[in-house]
PDB file of N, CA and C in Angstrom:
ATOM      1  N   MET A   1       0.951  -1.440  -0.085  1.00 75.00           N
ATOM      2  CA  MET A   1      -0.056  -0.083   0.099  1.00 75.00           C
ATOM      3  C   MET A   1       0.575   1.277   0.067  1.00 75.00           C
ATOM      4  N   PHE A   2       1.964   1.349   0.605  1.00 78.00           N
ATOM      5  CA  PHE A   2       2.907   2.424   0.757  1.00 78.00           C
ATOM      6  C   PHE A   2       4.027   2.335   0.048  1.00 78.00           C
ATOM      7  N   LYS A   3       4.317   1.106  -0.945  1.00 82.00           N
ATOM      8  CA  LYS A   3       5.434   0.866  -1.696  1.00 82.00           C
ATOM      9  C   LYS A   3       5.526   2.455  -2.542  1.00 82.00           C
ATOM     10  N   HIS A   4       7.009   2.513  -3.027  1.00 84.00           N
ATOM     11  CA  HIS A   4       7.196   3.306  -4.234  1.00 84.00           C
ATOM     12  C   HIS A   4       6.842   4.555  -3.731  1.00 84.00           C
ATOM     13  N   HIS A   5       6.950   5.215  -2.568  1.00 84.00           N
ATOM     14  CA  HIS A   5       6.576   6.319  -2.234  1.00 84.00           C
ATOM     15  C   HIS A   5       8.019   6.783  -1.391  1.00 84.00           C
ATOM     16  N   CYS A   6       8.014   8.315  -1.576  1.00 87.00           N
ATOM     17  CA  CYS A   6       9.372   8.624  -0.951  1.00 87.00           C
ATOM     18  C   CYS A   6       9.493   8.885   0.262  1.00 87.00           C
ATOM     19  N   PHE A   7       8.311   8.776   1.168  1.00 91.00           N
ATOM     20  CA  PHE A   7       8.405   9.484   2.643  1.00 91.00           C
ATOM     21  C   PHE A   7       7.706   8.099   3.258  1.00 91.00           C
ATOM     22  N   PRO A   8       8.195   8.060   4.682  1.00 92.00           N
ATOM     23  CA  PRO A   8       7.910   6.724   5.063  1.00 92.00           C
ATOM     24  C   PRO A   8       6.364   6.558   5.572  1.00 92.00           C
ATOM     25  N   LYS A   9       6.170   5.123   5.674  1.00 91.00           N
ATOM     26  CA  LYS A   9       4.486   5.135   6.122  1.00 91.00           C
ATOM     27  C   LYS A   9       4.056   5.916   7.035  1.00 91.00           C
ATOM     28  N   ALA A  10       4.676   6.211   8.397  1.00 93.00           N
ATOM     29  CA  ALA A  10       4.130   6.775   9.578  1.00 93.00           C
ATOM     30  C   ALA A  10       4.104   8.361   9.002  1.00 93.00           C
ATOM     31  N   ILE A  11       4.941   9.206   8.415  1.00 94.00           N
ATOM     32  CA  ILE A  11       4.877  10.281   7.626  1.00 94.00           C
ATOM     33  C   ILE A  11       3.772  10.499   7.157  1.00 94.00           C
ATOM     34  N   ILE A  12       3.027   9.772   5.930  1.00 94.00           N
ATOM     35  CA  ILE A  12       1.904   9.371   5.263  1.00 94.00           C
ATOM     36  C   ILE A  12       0.912   9.571   5.969  1.00 94.00           C
ATOM     37  N   LEU A  13       0.839   8.614   7.131  1.00 93.00           N
ATOM     38  CA  LEU A  13      -0.330   8.434   8.322  1.00 93.00           C
ATOM     39  C   LEU A  13      -0.604   9.524   8.756  1.00 93.00           C
ATOM     40  N   GLN A  14       0.573  10.064   9.352  1.00 94.00           N
ATOM     41  CA  GLN A  14       0.280  11.315  10.280  1.00 94.00           C
ATOM     42  C   GLN A  14      -0.252  12.365   9.695  1.00 94.00           C
ATOM     43  N   ALA A  15       0.261  12.708   8.375  1.00 95.00           N
ATOM     44  CA  ALA A  15      -0.447  13.700   7.537  1.00 95.00           C
ATOM     45  C   ALA A  15      -1.682  13.553   7.117  1.00 95.00           C
ATOM     46  N   VAL A  16      -2.096  12.438   6.822  1.00 94.00           N
ATOM     47  CA  VAL A  16      -3.691  11.816   6.569  1.00 94.00           C
ATOM     48  C   VAL A  16      -4.505  12.265   7.765  1.00 94.00           C
ATOM     49  N   TYR A  17      -3.819  11.728   9.105  1.00 93.00           N
ATOM     50  CA  TYR A  17      -4.707  11.888  10.198  1.00 93.00           C
ATOM     51  C   TYR A  17      -4.914  13.240  10.495  1.00 93.00           C
ATOM     52  N   PHE A  18      -3.809  13.938  10.522  1.00 94.00           N
ATOM     53  CA  PHE A  18      -3.829  15.439  10.761  1.00 94.00           C
ATOM     54  C   PHE A  18      -5.081  16.234  10.056  1.00 94.00           C
ATOM     55  N   LYS A  19      -5.252  15.952   8.620  1.00 94.00           N
ATOM     56  CA  LYS A  19      -6.023  16.319   7.604  1.00 94.00           C
ATOM     57  C   LYS A  19      -7.403  16.015   8.228  1.00 94.00           C
ATOM     58  N   LEU A  20      -7.878  14.728   8.372  1.00 91.00           N
ATOM     59  CA  LEU A  20      -9.168  14.018   8.625  1.00 91.00           C
ATOM     60  C   LEU A  20      -9.722  14.475  10.050  1.00 91.00           C
ATOM     61  N   ARG A  21      -8.753  14.205  11.156  1.00 91.00           N
ATOM     62  CA  ARG A  21      -9.340  14.238  12.321  1.00 91.00           C
ATOM     63  C   ARG A  21      -9.502  15.705  12.795  1.00 91.00           C
ATOM     64  N   PHE A  22      -8.617  16.740  12.083  1.00 93.00           N
ATOM     65  CA  PHE A  22      -8.537  18.105  12.782  1.00 93.00           C
ATOM     66  C   PHE A  22      -9.080  19.079  11.807  1.00 93.00           C
ATOM     67  N   SER A  23      -9.755  18.662  10.441  1.00 88.00           N
ATOM     68  CA  SER A  23     -10.266  19.423   9.422  1.00 88.00           C
ATOM     69  C   SER A  23      -9.386  20.709   9.146  1.00 88.00           C
ATOM     70  N   LEU A  24      -8.078  20.302   9.157  1.00 93.00           N
ATOM     71  CA  LEU A  24      -7.053  21.268   8.871  1.00 93.00           C
ATOM     72  C   LEU A  24      -6.959  21.470   7.274  1.00 93.00           C
ATOM     73  N   SER A  25      -6.490  22.832   7.015  1.00 95.00           N
ATOM     74  CA  SER A  25      -6.468  22.797   5.510  1.00 95.00           C
ATOM     75  C   SER A  25      -5.035  22.092   5.238  1.00 95.00           C
ATOM     76  N   TYR A  26      -4.647  21.821   3.646  1.00 96.00           N
ATOM     77  CA  TYR A  26      -3.493  21.301   3.328  1.00 96.00           C
ATOM     78  C   TYR A  26      -2.584  22.258   3.561  1.00 96.00           C
ATOM     79  N   ARG A  27      -2.685  23.114   3.582  1.00 96.00           N
ATOM     80  CA  ARG A  27      -1.000  24.084   3.797  1.00 96.00           C
ATOM     81  C   ARG A  27      -1.055  24.241   5.568  1.00 96.00           C
ATOM     82  N   ASP A  28      -2.154  24.377   6.300  1.00 96.00           N
ATOM     83  CA  ASP A  28      -1.559  23.708   7.729  1.00 96.00           C
ATOM     84  C   ASP A  28      -1.119  22.542   8.189  1.00 96.00           C
ATOM     85  N   VAL A  29      -1.405  21.318   7.463  1.00 96.00           N
ATOM     86  CA  VAL A  29      -0.944  20.168   7.482  1.00 96.00           C
ATOM     87  C   VAL A  29       0.659  20.098   7.278  1.00 96.00           C
ATOM     88  N   GLU A  30       0.899  21.315   6.049  1.00 96.00           N
ATOM     89  CA  GLU A  30       2.221  21.153   5.717  1.00 96.00           C
ATOM     90  C   GLU A  30       3.176  22.023   6.449  1.00 96.00           C
ATOM     91  N   GLU A  31       2.347  22.721   7.069  1.00 96.00           N
ATOM     92  CA  GLU A  31       3.108  23.603   8.264  1.00 96.00           C
ATOM     93  C   GLU A  31       3.521  22.727   9.501  1.00 96.00           C
ATOM     94  N   LEU A  32       2.312  22.111   9.978  1.00 95.00           N
ATOM     95  CA  LEU A  32       2.972  21.256  10.838  1.00 95.00           C
ATOM     96  C   LEU A  32       3.998  20.307  10.697  1.00 95.00           C
ATOM     97  N   LEU A  33       3.912  19.671   9.527  1.00 96.00           N
ATOM     98  CA  LEU A  33       4.974  18.854   9.385  1.00 96.00           C
ATOM     99  C   LEU A  33       6.479  19.257   8.985  1.00 96.00           C
ATOM    100  N   SER A  34       6.390  20.735   8.581  1.00 96.00           N
ATOM    101  CA  SER A  34       7.536  21.319   8.116  1.00 96.00           C
ATOM    102  C   SER A  34       8.121  21.628   9.706  1.00 96.00           C
ATOM    103  N   ILE A  35       7.330  21.936  10.859  1.00 96.00           N
ATOM    104  CA  ILE A  35       7.627  22.031  12.220  1.00 96.00           C
ATOM    105  C   ILE A  35       8.621  20.889  12.625  1.00 96.00           C
ATOM    106  N   ARG A  36       7.903  19.818  12.263  1.00 94.00           N
ATOM    107  CA  ARG A  36       8.309  18.348  13.160  1.00 94.00           C
ATOM    108  C   ARG A  36       9.960  18.082  11.775  1.00 94.00           C
ATOM    109  N   GLY A  37       9.996  19.199  11.084  1.00 95.00           N
ATOM    110  CA  GLY A  37      11.530  18.541  10.028  1.00 95.00           C
ATOM    111  C   GLY A  37      11.104  18.042   8.749  1.00 95.00           C
ATOM    112  N   VAL A  38       9.763  17.816   8.374  1.00 95.00           N
ATOM    113  CA  VAL A  38       9.388  16.949   7.101  1.00 95.00           C
ATOM    114  C   VAL A  38       8.962  18.092   6.102  1.00 95.00           C
ATOM    115  N   LYS A  39       9.882  18.331   4.944  1.00 95.00           N
ATOM    116  CA  LYS A  39       9.322  18.988   4.055  1.00 95.00           C
ATOM    117  C   LYS A  39       8.767  18.625   2.946  1.00 95.00           C
ATOM    118  N   VAL A  40       7.280  18.773   2.680  1.00 95.00           N
ATOM    119  CA  VAL A  40       6.424  18.030   1.796  1.00 95.00           C
ATOM    120  C   VAL A  40       5.214  19.309   1.533  1.00 95.00           C
ATOM    121  N   ASP A  41       4.966  19.188   0.122  1.00 96.00           N
ATOM    122  CA  ASP A  41       4.146  19.879  -0.492  1.00 96.00           C
ATOM    123  C   ASP A  41       2.986  19.667  -0.308  1.00 96.00           C
ATOM    124  N   HIS A  42       1.894  20.813  -0.185  1.00 95.00           N
ATOM    125  CA  HIS A  42       0.620  20.453   0.215  1.00 95.00           C
ATOM    126  C   HIS A  42      -0.223  19.984  -1.078  1.00 95.00           C
ATOM    127  N   ALA A  43       0.181  20.059  -2.035  1.00 96.00           N
ATOM    128  CA  ALA A  43      -0.529  19.080  -2.907  1.00 96.00           C
ATOM    129  C   ALA A  43      -0.217  17.890  -2.892  1.00 96.00           C
ATOM    130  N   THR A  44       0.954  17.408  -2.545  1.00 95.00           N
ATOM    131  CA  THR A  44       1.351  15.984  -2.159  1.00 95.00           C
ATOM    132  C   THR A  44       0.716  15.216  -1.076  1.00 95.00           C
ATOM    133  N   ILE A  45       0.211  16.275   0.075  1.00 96.00           N
ATOM    134  CA  ILE A  45      -0.482  15.612   0.997  1.00 96.00           C
ATOM    135  C   ILE A  45      -2.165  15.235   0.334  1.00 96.00           C
ATOM    136  N   GLN A  46      -2.386  16.262  -0.646  1.00 96.00           N
ATOM    137  CA  GLN A  46      -3.920  16.179  -1.094  1.00 96.00           C
ATOM    138  C   GLN A  46      -3.919  15.125  -1.743  1.00 96.00           C
ATOM    139  N   ARG A  47      -2.742  14.274  -2.480  1.00 95.00           N
ATOM    140  CA  ARG A  47      -2.802  13.451  -3.224  1.00 95.00           C
ATOM    141  C   ARG A  47      -3.000  12.056  -2.358  1.00 95.00           C
ATOM    142  N   TRP A  48      -2.231  12.347  -1.071  1.00 95.00           N
ATOM    143  CA  TRP A  48      -2.008  11.272  -0.057  1.00 95.00           C
ATOM    144  C   TRP A  48      -3.522  10.852   0.509  1.00 95.00           C
ATOM    145  N   VAL A  49      -4.243  12.110   0.888  1.00 95.00           N
ATOM    146  CA  VAL A  49      -5.570  12.076   1.290  1.00 95.00           C
ATOM    147  C   VAL A  49      -6.571  11.274   0.307  1.00 95.00           C
ATOM    148  N   PHE A  50      -6.350  11.691  -0.750  1.00 95.00           N
ATOM    149  CA  PHE A  50      -7.235  11.081  -1.712  1.00 95.00           C
ATOM    150  C   PHE A  50      -7.153   9.711  -2.042  1.00 95.00           C
ATOM    151  N   LYS A  51      -5.815   9.201  -2.231  1.00 94.00           N
ATOM    152  CA  LYS A  51      -5.567   8.009  -2.130  1.00 94.00           C
ATOM    153  C   LYS A  51      -5.561   6.759  -1.032  1.00 94.00           C
ATOM    154  N   PHE A  52      -5.295   7.355   0.311  1.00 94.00           N
ATOM    155  CA  PHE A  52      -5.286   6.503   1.374  1.00 94.00           C
ATOM    156  C   PHE A  52      -6.490   6.694   2.040  1.00 94.00           C
ATOM    157  N   THR A  53      -7.161   7.482   2.169  1.00 92.00           N
ATOM    158  CA  THR A  53      -8.506   7.444   2.800  1.00 92.00           C
ATOM    159  C   THR A  53      -9.130   6.526   2.791  1.00 92.00           C
ATOM    160  N   PRO A  54      -9.580   5.950   1.412  1.00 92.00           N
ATOM    161  CA  PRO A  54     -10.405   4.840   0.896  1.00 92.00           C
ATOM    162  C   PRO A  54      -9.956   3.147   1.641  1.00 92.00           C
ATOM    163  N   MET A  55      -8.451   3.473   1.781  1.00 89.00           N
ATOM    164  CA  MET A  55      -7.951   2.265   1.965  1.00 89.00           C
ATOM    165  C   MET A  55      -7.955   2.237   3.480  1.00 89.00           C
ATOM    166  N   ILE A  56      -7.622   3.244   4.252  1.00 88.00           N
ATOM    167  CA  ILE A  56      -7.923   3.385   5.725  1.00 88.00           C
ATOM    168  C   ILE A  56      -9.116   3.045   5.976  1.00 88.00           C
ATOM    169  N   GLU A  57     -10.157   3.615   5.766  1.00 89.00           N
ATOM    170  CA  GLU A  57     -11.606   3.335   6.069  1.00 89.00           C
ATOM    171  C   GLU A  57     -11.790   1.690   5.824  1.00 89.00           C
ATOM    172  N   LYS A  58     -11.430   1.499   5.088  1.00 89.00           N
ATOM    173  CA  LYS A  58     -11.586  -0.068   4.682  1.00 89.00           C
ATOM    174  C   LYS A  58     -11.181  -1.083   5.796  1.00 89.00           C
ATOM    175  N   GLU A  59      -9.727  -0.400   6.059  1.00 87.00           N
ATOM    176  CA  GLU A  59      -8.886  -1.424   7.354  1.00 87.00           C
ATOM    177  C   GLU A  59      -9.993  -1.123   8.264  1.00 87.00           C
ATOM    178  N   PHE A  60     -10.484  -0.029   8.688  1.00 84.00           N
ATOM    179  CA  PHE A  60     -10.809   0.393   9.710  1.00 84.00           C
ATOM    180  C   PHE A  60     -12.362  -0.241  10.105  1.00 84.00           C
ATOM    181  N   ARG A  61     -12.958  -0.287   8.969  1.00 86.00           N
ATOM    182  CA  ARG A  61     -14.289  -1.196   8.818  1.00 86.00           C
ATOM    183  C   ARG A  61     -13.951  -2.593   9.308  1.00 86.00           C
ATOM    184  N   LYS A  62     -13.164  -3.567   8.591  1.00 86.00           N
ATOM    185  CA  LYS A  62     -12.592  -4.690   9.062  1.00 86.00           C
ATOM    186  C   LYS A  62     -12.625  -4.857  10.413  1.00 86.00           C
ATOM    187  N   ARG A  63     -11.960  -4.053  11.004  1.00 85.00           N
ATOM    188  CA  ARG A  63     -11.663  -4.153  12.690  1.00 85.00           C
ATOM    189  C   ARG A  63     -12.875  -3.766  13.246  1.00 85.00           C
ATOM    190  N   LYS A  64     -13.751  -3.001  13.083  1.00 81.00           N
ATOM    191  CA  LYS A  64     -15.004  -2.785  13.782  1.00 81.00           C
ATOM    192  C   LYS A  64     -15.622  -3.899  14.166  1.00 81.00           C
ATOM    193  N   LYS A  65     -15.926  -3.833  15.380  1.00 78.00           N
ATOM    194  CA  LYS A  65     -16.789  -5.209  16.115  1.00 78.00           C
ATOM    195  C   LYS A  65     -18.496  -5.199  15.636  1.00 78.00           C
ATOM    196  N   PRO A  66     -18.862  -5.964  15.010  1.00 76.00           N
ATOM    197  CA  PRO A  66     -20.265  -6.248  14.524  1.00 76.00           C
ATOM    198  C   PRO A  66     -21.306  -5.728  15.684  1.00 76.00           C
ATOM    199  N   VAL A  67     -22.224  -5.031  15.526  1.00 72.00           N
ATOM    200  CA  VAL A  67     -23.392  -4.634  16.737  1.00 72.00           C
ATOM    201  C   VAL A  67     -24.157  -5.966  16.298  1.00 72.00           C
ATOM    202  N   GLY A  68     -24.791  -6.259  17.796  1.00 73.00           N
ATOM    203  CA  GLY A  68     -25.544  -7.344  18.054  1.00 73.00           C
ATOM    204  C   GLY A  68     -26.731  -7.175  17.072  1.00 73.00           C
ATOM    205  N   ASN A  69     -27.116  -8.526  16.943  1.00 75.00           N
ATOM    206  CA  ASN A  69     -28.206  -8.556  15.707  1.00 75.00           C
ATOM    207  C   ASN A  69     -29.976  -8.722  16.212  1.00 75.00           C
ATOM    208  N   ARG A  70     -29.810  -8.289  17.779  1.00 74.00           N
ATOM    209  CA  ARG A  70     -31.381  -8.069  18.364  1.00 74.00           C
ATOM    210  C   ARG A  70     -31.090  -6.605  19.025  1.00 74.00           C
ATOM    211  N   TRP A  71     -32.301  -5.938  18.971  1.00 69.00           N
ATOM    212  CA  TRP A  71     -32.236  -4.836  19.636  1.00 69.00           C
ATOM    213  C   TRP A  71     -33.777  -4.755  20.146  1.00 69.00           C
ATOM    214  N   ARG A  72     -33.822  -4.074  21.219  1.00 71.00           N
ATOM    215  CA  ARG A  72     -35.201  -3.810  21.891  1.00 71.00           C
ATOM    216  C   ARG A  72     -35.831  -2.138  21.982  1.00 71.00           C
ATOM    217  N   MET A  73     -37.054  -2.079  21.756  1.00 69.00           N
ATOM    218  CA  MET A  73     -37.488  -0.803  21.923  1.00 69.00           C
ATOM    219  C   MET A  73     -38.542  -1.000  23.056  1.00 69.00           C
ATOM    220  N   ASP A  74     -38.514   0.079  23.961  1.00 71.00           N
ATOM    221  CA  ASP A  74     -39.267   0.055  25.186  1.00 71.00           C
ATOM    222  C   ASP A  74     -40.603   0.939  24.715  1.00 71.00           C
ATOM    223  N   GLU A  75     -41.912   0.171  24.683  1.00 72.00           N
ATOM    224  CA  GLU A  75     -43.172   1.025  24.449  1.00 72.00           C
ATOM    225  C   GLU A  75     -43.560   1.884  25.394  1.00 72.00           C
ATOM    226  N   THR A  76     -44.185   3.141  24.943  1.00 74.00           N
ATOM    227  CA  THR A  76     -44.515   4.012  25.660  1.00 74.00           C
ATOM    228  C   THR A  76     -45.861   4.453  25.025  1.00 74.00           C
ATOM    229  N   TYR A  77     -47.115   4.849  25.895  1.00 73.00           N
ATOM    230  CA  TYR A  77     -47.999   5.625  25.400  1.00 73.00           C
ATOM    231  C   TYR A  77     -48.567   6.772  26.256  1.00 73.00           C
ATOM    232  N   ILE A  78     -49.454   7.445  25.947  1.00 75.00           N
ATOM    233  CA  ILE A  78     -49.921   8.408  26.466  1.00 75.00           C
ATOM    234  C   ILE A  78     -51.290   8.409  26.446  1.00 75.00           C
ATOM    235  N   LYS A  79     -51.829   8.934  27.518  1.00 80.00           N
ATOM    236  CA  LYS A  79     -53.340   8.951  27.934  1.00 80.00           C
ATOM    237  C   LYS A  79     -53.981  10.454  27.506  1.00 80.00           C
ATOM    238  N   VAL A  80     -54.814  10.372  26.400  1.00 82.00           N
ATOM    239  CA  VAL A  80     -55.251  11.479  25.769  1.00 82.00           C
ATOM    240  C   VAL A  80     -56.946  11.580  26.270  1.00 82.00           C
ATOM    241  N   LYS A  81     -57.318  12.541  27.402  1.00 82.00           N
ATOM    242  CA  LYS A  81     -58.812  12.465  27.855  1.00 82.00           C
ATOM    243  C   LYS A  81     -59.071  11.129  28.161  1.00 82.00           C
ATOM    244  N   GLY A  82     -58.426  10.756  28.801  1.00 76.00           N
ATOM    245  CA  GLY A  82     -58.657   9.254  29.890  1.00 76.00           C
ATOM    246  C   GLY A  82     -58.759   8.032  28.792  1.00 76.00           C
ATOM    247  N   LYS A  83     -58.211   8.000  27.232  1.00 72.00           N
ATOM    248  CA  LYS A  83     -57.910   7.023  26.721  1.00 72.00           C
ATOM    249  C   LYS A  83     -56.794   6.675  26.665  1.00 72.00           C
TER     250      LYS A  83
END
């Protein structure tokens, strides 16, 4: 999934995480990474988000525990004019 990229997997995932979790702009994510010593263009981050978001979401859905197949709803009623 991350083969043939110039940056390590951890950097790519961190950039995608910043963009999706905190709703930052691509330039803000670029600035955050530059503070950490990673020089990457905002257009590259945009390509990473478009490419890796569906793959990451697919992996999360695999790991998500299924919800039980039964559910109950309590019945409620209201009396109107004694009925």
